[in-house]
Short mmCIF file of C-alpha atoms in Angstrom, two decimals:
data_model
loop_
_atom_site.label_atom_id
_atom_site.label_comp_id
_atom_site.label_asym_id
_atom_site.label_seq_id
_atom_site.Cartn_x
_atom_site.Cartn_y
_atom_site.Cartn_z
CA MET A 25 -0.08 0.04 0.10
CA ARG A 26 3.04 2.62 -1.21
CA ALA A 27 1.48 5.77 -1.96
CA HIS A 28 2.74 8.93 -2.10
CA VAL A 29 1.80 11.39 0.76
CA LEU A 30 2.22 15.58 1.62
CA VAL A 31 2.51 16.44 5.01
CA ALA A 32 1.45 20.12 5.54
CA GLU A 33 3.14 20.59 9.59
CA ASP A 34 4.84 23.89 10.11
CA ASP A 35 6.59 22.14 13.17
CA ALA A 36 10.11 20.95 11.88
CA MET A 37 10.32 18.54 14.42
CA GLN A 38 6.56 16.97 13.64
CA ALA A 39 6.84 16.79 10.05
CA GLU A 40 10.54 15.35 10.49
CA LEU A 41 8.96 12.82 12.42
CA ILE A 42 5.97 11.74 10.11
CA ARG A 43 8.03 12.35 7.15
CA ARG A 44 10.52 9.05 8.91
CA SER A 45 7.32 7.26 9.80
CA LEU A 46 6.66 7.26 5.97
CA LEU A 47 9.24 6.36 4.13
CA SER A 48 9.72 3.41 6.02
CA GLU A 49 6.54 2.18 5.28
CA GLY A 50 7.82 2.77 1.76
CA HIS A 51 6.01 6.11 0.90
CA THR A 52 6.65 8.79 -1.05
CA VAL A 53 6.56 12.54 0.88
CA THR A 54 6.40 15.54 -0.25
CA VAL A 55 6.71 18.45 3.44
CA VAL A 56 5.59 21.86 3.29
CA HIS A 57 4.78 23.88 6.33
CA ASP A 58 2.25 26.61 5.16
CA GLY A 59 -1.33 26.38 3.45
CA ALA A 60 -0.97 27.86 0.23
CA ALA A 61 2.37 25.44 0.15
CA ALA A 62 0.05 23.37 0.68
CA LEU A 63 -2.43 23.88 -2.12
CA ASP A 64 -0.15 24.88 -4.85
CA ALA A 65 1.28 21.26 -3.91
CA ALA A 66 -1.50 19.21 -3.77
CA ARG A 67 -3.10 20.47 -7.26
CA ARG A 68 0.41 20.39 -8.64
CA LEU A 69 1.26 16.82 -7.01
CA ARG A 70 -1.98 15.00 -7.43
CA PRO A 71 -0.65 12.90 -3.83
CA ASP A 72 -2.74 10.00 -2.19
CA LEU A 73 -3.39 11.83 0.60
CA VAL A 74 -2.32 15.01 3.26
CA VAL A 75 -1.61 15.26 6.03
CA LEU A 76 -2.86 18.30 6.95
CA ASP A 77 -2.78 20.82 10.07
CA LEU A 78 -4.83 22.82 11.36
CA MET A 79 -2.52 25.27 12.96
CA LEU A 80 -0.49 26.72 9.42
CA PRO A 81 0.44 30.08 8.80
CA VAL A 82 -0.50 31.86 5.38
CA LEU A 83 -3.74 30.03 4.70
CA ASP A 84 -5.22 27.52 8.20
CA GLY A 85 -6.29 23.70 7.78
CA PHE A 86 -9.90 24.30 8.01
CA ASP A 87 -9.38 27.02 4.81
CA VAL A 88 -6.41 24.06 2.96
CA CYS A 89 -9.28 21.90 3.69
CA ARG A 90 -11.97 23.50 2.65
CA THR A 91 -10.62 24.04 -0.63
CA LEU A 92 -9.23 20.95 -2.06
CA ARG A 93 -12.87 18.89 -1.27
CA GLY A 94 -13.44 21.94 -3.69
CA ASP A 95 -10.89 21.07 -5.74
CA GLY A 96 -11.73 17.20 -5.92
CA GLY A 97 -11.16 14.05 -3.81
CA THR A 98 -7.51 14.09 -1.88
CA PRO A 99 -8.38 12.69 1.58
CA VAL A 100 -7.05 14.45 4.13
CA LEU A 101 -6.27 13.62 7.18
CA MET A 102 -5.94 15.83 10.44
CA LEU A 103 -3.92 16.30 12.75
CA THR A 104 -5.28 19.25 15.32
CA ALA A 105 -4.07 20.77 18.76
CA ARG A 106 -7.53 21.22 19.19
CA THR A 107 -9.78 18.39 21.53
CA ALA A 108 -12.71 20.89 21.10
CA GLU A 109 -15.98 18.93 19.83
CA ASP A 110 -16.80 21.63 17.82
CA ASP A 111 -13.22 21.83 16.27
CA VAL A 112 -12.66 18.76 15.41
CA LEU A 113 -17.47 18.13 14.07
CA ARG A 114 -15.72 21.08 11.51
CA GLY A 115 -13.30 19.60 10.20
CA LEU A 116 -15.25 16.42 9.27
CA ASP A 117 -18.02 18.05 7.89
CA LEU A 118 -15.37 20.21 5.34
CA GLY A 119 -14.78 16.48 3.47
CA ALA A 120 -11.88 15.64 6.67
CA ASP A 121 -11.80 11.90 5.98
CA ASP A 122 -10.51 11.34 10.32
CA TYR A 123 -8.38 13.13 12.67
CA MET A 124 -5.83 12.97 15.40
CA THR A 125 -4.79 15.17 18.07
CA LYS A 126 -1.80 15.89 19.41
CA PRO A 127 0.93 14.21 20.95
CA TYR A 128 -0.04 10.94 19.33
CA SER A 129 3.01 7.94 18.81
CA PRO A 130 3.96 7.81 15.07
CA ARG A 131 2.40 3.98 15.24
CA GLU A 132 -1.30 5.24 15.16
CA LEU A 133 -0.61 7.99 12.69
CA LEU A 134 0.77 5.11 10.78
CA ALA A 135 -2.35 3.64 11.99
CA ARG A 136 -5.20 6.34 10.99
CA ILE A 137 -3.31 6.49 7.33
CA ARG A 138 -2.88 2.63 6.66
CA THR A 139 -7.03 2.93 7.05
CA VAL A 140 -7.21 5.62 5.14
CA LEU A 141 -5.51 4.38 2.30
CA ARG A 142 -7.93 1.82 2.61
CA ARG A 143 -10.83 3.21 2.08
CA SER A 144 -9.88 5.70 -0.58
CA GLY A 145 -8.73 2.54 -3.43
CA HIS A 146 -5.41 2.02 -2.00
CA GLY A 147 -6.32 -1.60 -0.70
CA ALA A 148 -6.96 -4.93 -1.69
CA PRO A 149 -8.39 -5.63 -6.13
CA GLY A 150 -11.56 -7.59 -7.34
CA GLU A 151 -14.39 -7.66 -4.22
CA ARG A 152 -17.24 -6.71 -5.14
CA VAL A 153 -19.41 -4.33 -6.14
CA VAL A 154 -22.73 -4.15 -4.10
CA ARG A 155 -25.89 -2.98 -5.06
CA ALA A 156 -29.10 -1.96 -2.61
CA GLY A 157 -31.53 0.74 -3.35
CA GLY A 158 -30.59 2.17 -6.72
CA ILE A 159 -27.08 2.88 -4.31
CA SER A 160 -23.92 0.87 -5.94
CA VAL A 161 -20.10 1.07 -4.02
CA ASP A 162 -17.58 -0.47 -6.33
CA PRO A 163 -14.34 -1.05 -3.90
CA ALA A 164 -11.66 -1.24 -6.99
CA ARG A 165 -12.18 0.84 -8.08
CA HIS A 166 -14.03 3.06 -5.16
CA GLU A 167 -17.13 4.38 -7.38
CA VAL A 168 -20.28 5.17 -6.42
CA ARG A 169 -23.74 5.67 -8.43
CA ARG A 170 -26.93 6.24 -8.03
CA ASP A 171 -29.41 5.02 -9.76
CA GLY A 172 -26.45 4.60 -12.84
CA GLU A 173 -25.19 8.70 -12.14
CA PRO A 174 -21.43 8.71 -10.42
CA VAL A 175 -21.82 10.35 -6.75
CA ASP A 176 -18.02 11.77 -6.23
CA CYS A 177 -17.26 10.61 -2.21
CA THR A 178 -14.99 10.85 0.88
CA PRO A 179 -13.56 8.24 1.70
CA ALA A 180 -15.47 8.08 5.45
CA GLU A 181 -17.92 8.50 3.43
CA PHE A 182 -17.29 5.53 1.55
CA ALA A 183 -16.53 3.37 3.68
CA ILE A 184 -19.94 3.86 4.78
CA LEU A 185 -21.45 3.64 2.92
CA LEU A 186 -19.85 0.45 1.36
CA ALA A 187 -21.42 -0.67 4.82
CA MET A 188 -24.14 0.34 4.44
CA ALA A 189 -24.93 -0.97 0.59
CA ALA A 190 -23.65 -5.00 1.65
CA GLU A 191 -26.39 -5.77 4.28
CA PRO A 192 -29.00 -3.21 3.34
CA ASP A 193 -32.23 -2.89 5.88
CA ARG A 194 -29.56 -3.48 9.01
CA VAL A 195 -29.18 -0.81 11.11
CA PHE A 196 -25.16 0.23 12.13
CA SER A 197 -24.88 1.92 15.29
CA ARG A 198 -23.09 5.48 15.90
CA ARG A 199 -20.00 3.01 17.34
CA GLN A 200 -19.51 -0.16 14.16
CA LEU A 201 -19.83 2.86 11.54
CA LEU A 202 -16.85 4.85 12.99
CA ALA A 203 -14.46 1.59 12.78
CA CYS A 204 -15.62 1.67 9.33
CA THR A 205 -14.14 5.02 8.52
CA ARG A 206 -11.89 4.78 11.52
CA GLY A 207 -10.76 1.18 12.59
CA ILE A 208 -10.80 1.90 16.15
CA ASP A 209 -13.53 2.37 18.58
CA ARG A 210 -14.24 5.29 20.39
CA ALA A 211 -17.26 6.71 21.10
CA SER A 212 -16.74 10.75 22.40
CA THR A 213 -16.65 11.13 18.25
CA GLU A 214 -19.79 8.96 17.00
CA ARG A 215 -21.39 12.43 16.16
CA ALA A 216 -18.63 12.14 13.89
CA VAL A 217 -20.77 9.85 12.25
CA ASP A 218 -23.40 11.85 11.76
CA VAL A 219 -22.00 14.19 10.48
CA HIS A 220 -20.65 11.91 7.70
CA ILE A 221 -24.66 10.64 7.44
CA MET A 222 -25.57 14.12 6.46
CA ASN A 223 -23.29 14.82 4.01
CA LEU A 224 -23.99 11.48 2.71
CA ARG A 225 -28.08 12.21 1.83
CA ARG A 226 -27.20 15.51 0.02
CA LYS A 227 -25.38 13.15 -2.69
CA ILE A 228 -27.52 10.49 -2.77
CA GLU A 229 -31.59 11.36 -1.21
CA ASP A 230 -33.54 13.71 -3.55
CA ASP A 231 -34.48 15.10 -0.69
CA PRO A 232 -32.17 15.27 2.14
CA ARG A 233 -34.90 15.99 4.12
CA SER A 234 -36.86 13.93 3.64
CA PRO A 235 -34.90 10.90 3.30
CA ARG A 236 -36.28 7.54 1.51
CA ARG A 237 -33.17 5.14 1.23
CA LEU A 238 -30.67 6.58 4.40
CA LEU A 239 -32.68 6.32 6.75
CA THR A 240 -32.67 7.09 10.76
CA VAL A 241 -33.95 4.28 13.18
CA PHE A 242 -34.35 6.94 15.93
CA GLY A 243 -32.32 5.83 19.16
CA VAL A 244 -30.55 3.11 17.65
CA GLY A 245 -28.92 4.07 14.00
CA TYR A 246 -28.51 3.69 11.07
CA LYS A 247 -29.89 1.81 7.70
CA LEU A 248 -29.69 2.02 3.59
CA SER A 249 -32.73 1.04 2.77
CA ALA A 250 -33.60 -2.31 0.24
CA ALA A 251 -36.26 -0.25 -1.77
CA ARG A 252 -35.70 1.52 -4.37
CA GLY A 253 -36.44 5.30 -3.01
#
């Protein structure tokens, strides 16, 4: 699972630690130290993943993430010293696929990077296409279609939709869906799943305010209906 990773981190020591960790796993690494340079490198180099510190000079990580999402679907893993839930949810709402709070261990960071890369299509090929309710999810091509039309999803959204489409009408708890996207159960961040569900509804529902495909089961979680919306 070798990839080209862009690291945007203004702390030189942290950036070097991340760079060495990624190189040890065979990845190609580009390091920049401010938000403007991150955007320039992302557009020129088209990396497979951006590791993005929130507290960057020139442009902060929120602005960088917002612009990257407007440009395309490059996966983003945010790094932040902020632990407030509102900051985390704001980053996820802008399209970040995962986040880590500082301080963190290099081993955990690498594990998170592997998960995001796998969810974005760097996993094993040949997995079957799953279909439910007019939605098809192709893991090998990392494609989602709604009634035959392509749908642009972030890797985290893709992971949630893949799990739900594989078992239509099954009710998934927030914790189960969080495990799909990150491989780690962390109850304090289960609200992040609500953000991903809201974003998916904007993309696959005729009326996100009155969903017919991606349904809420109150007090339990969410399910993808097997019936066509």
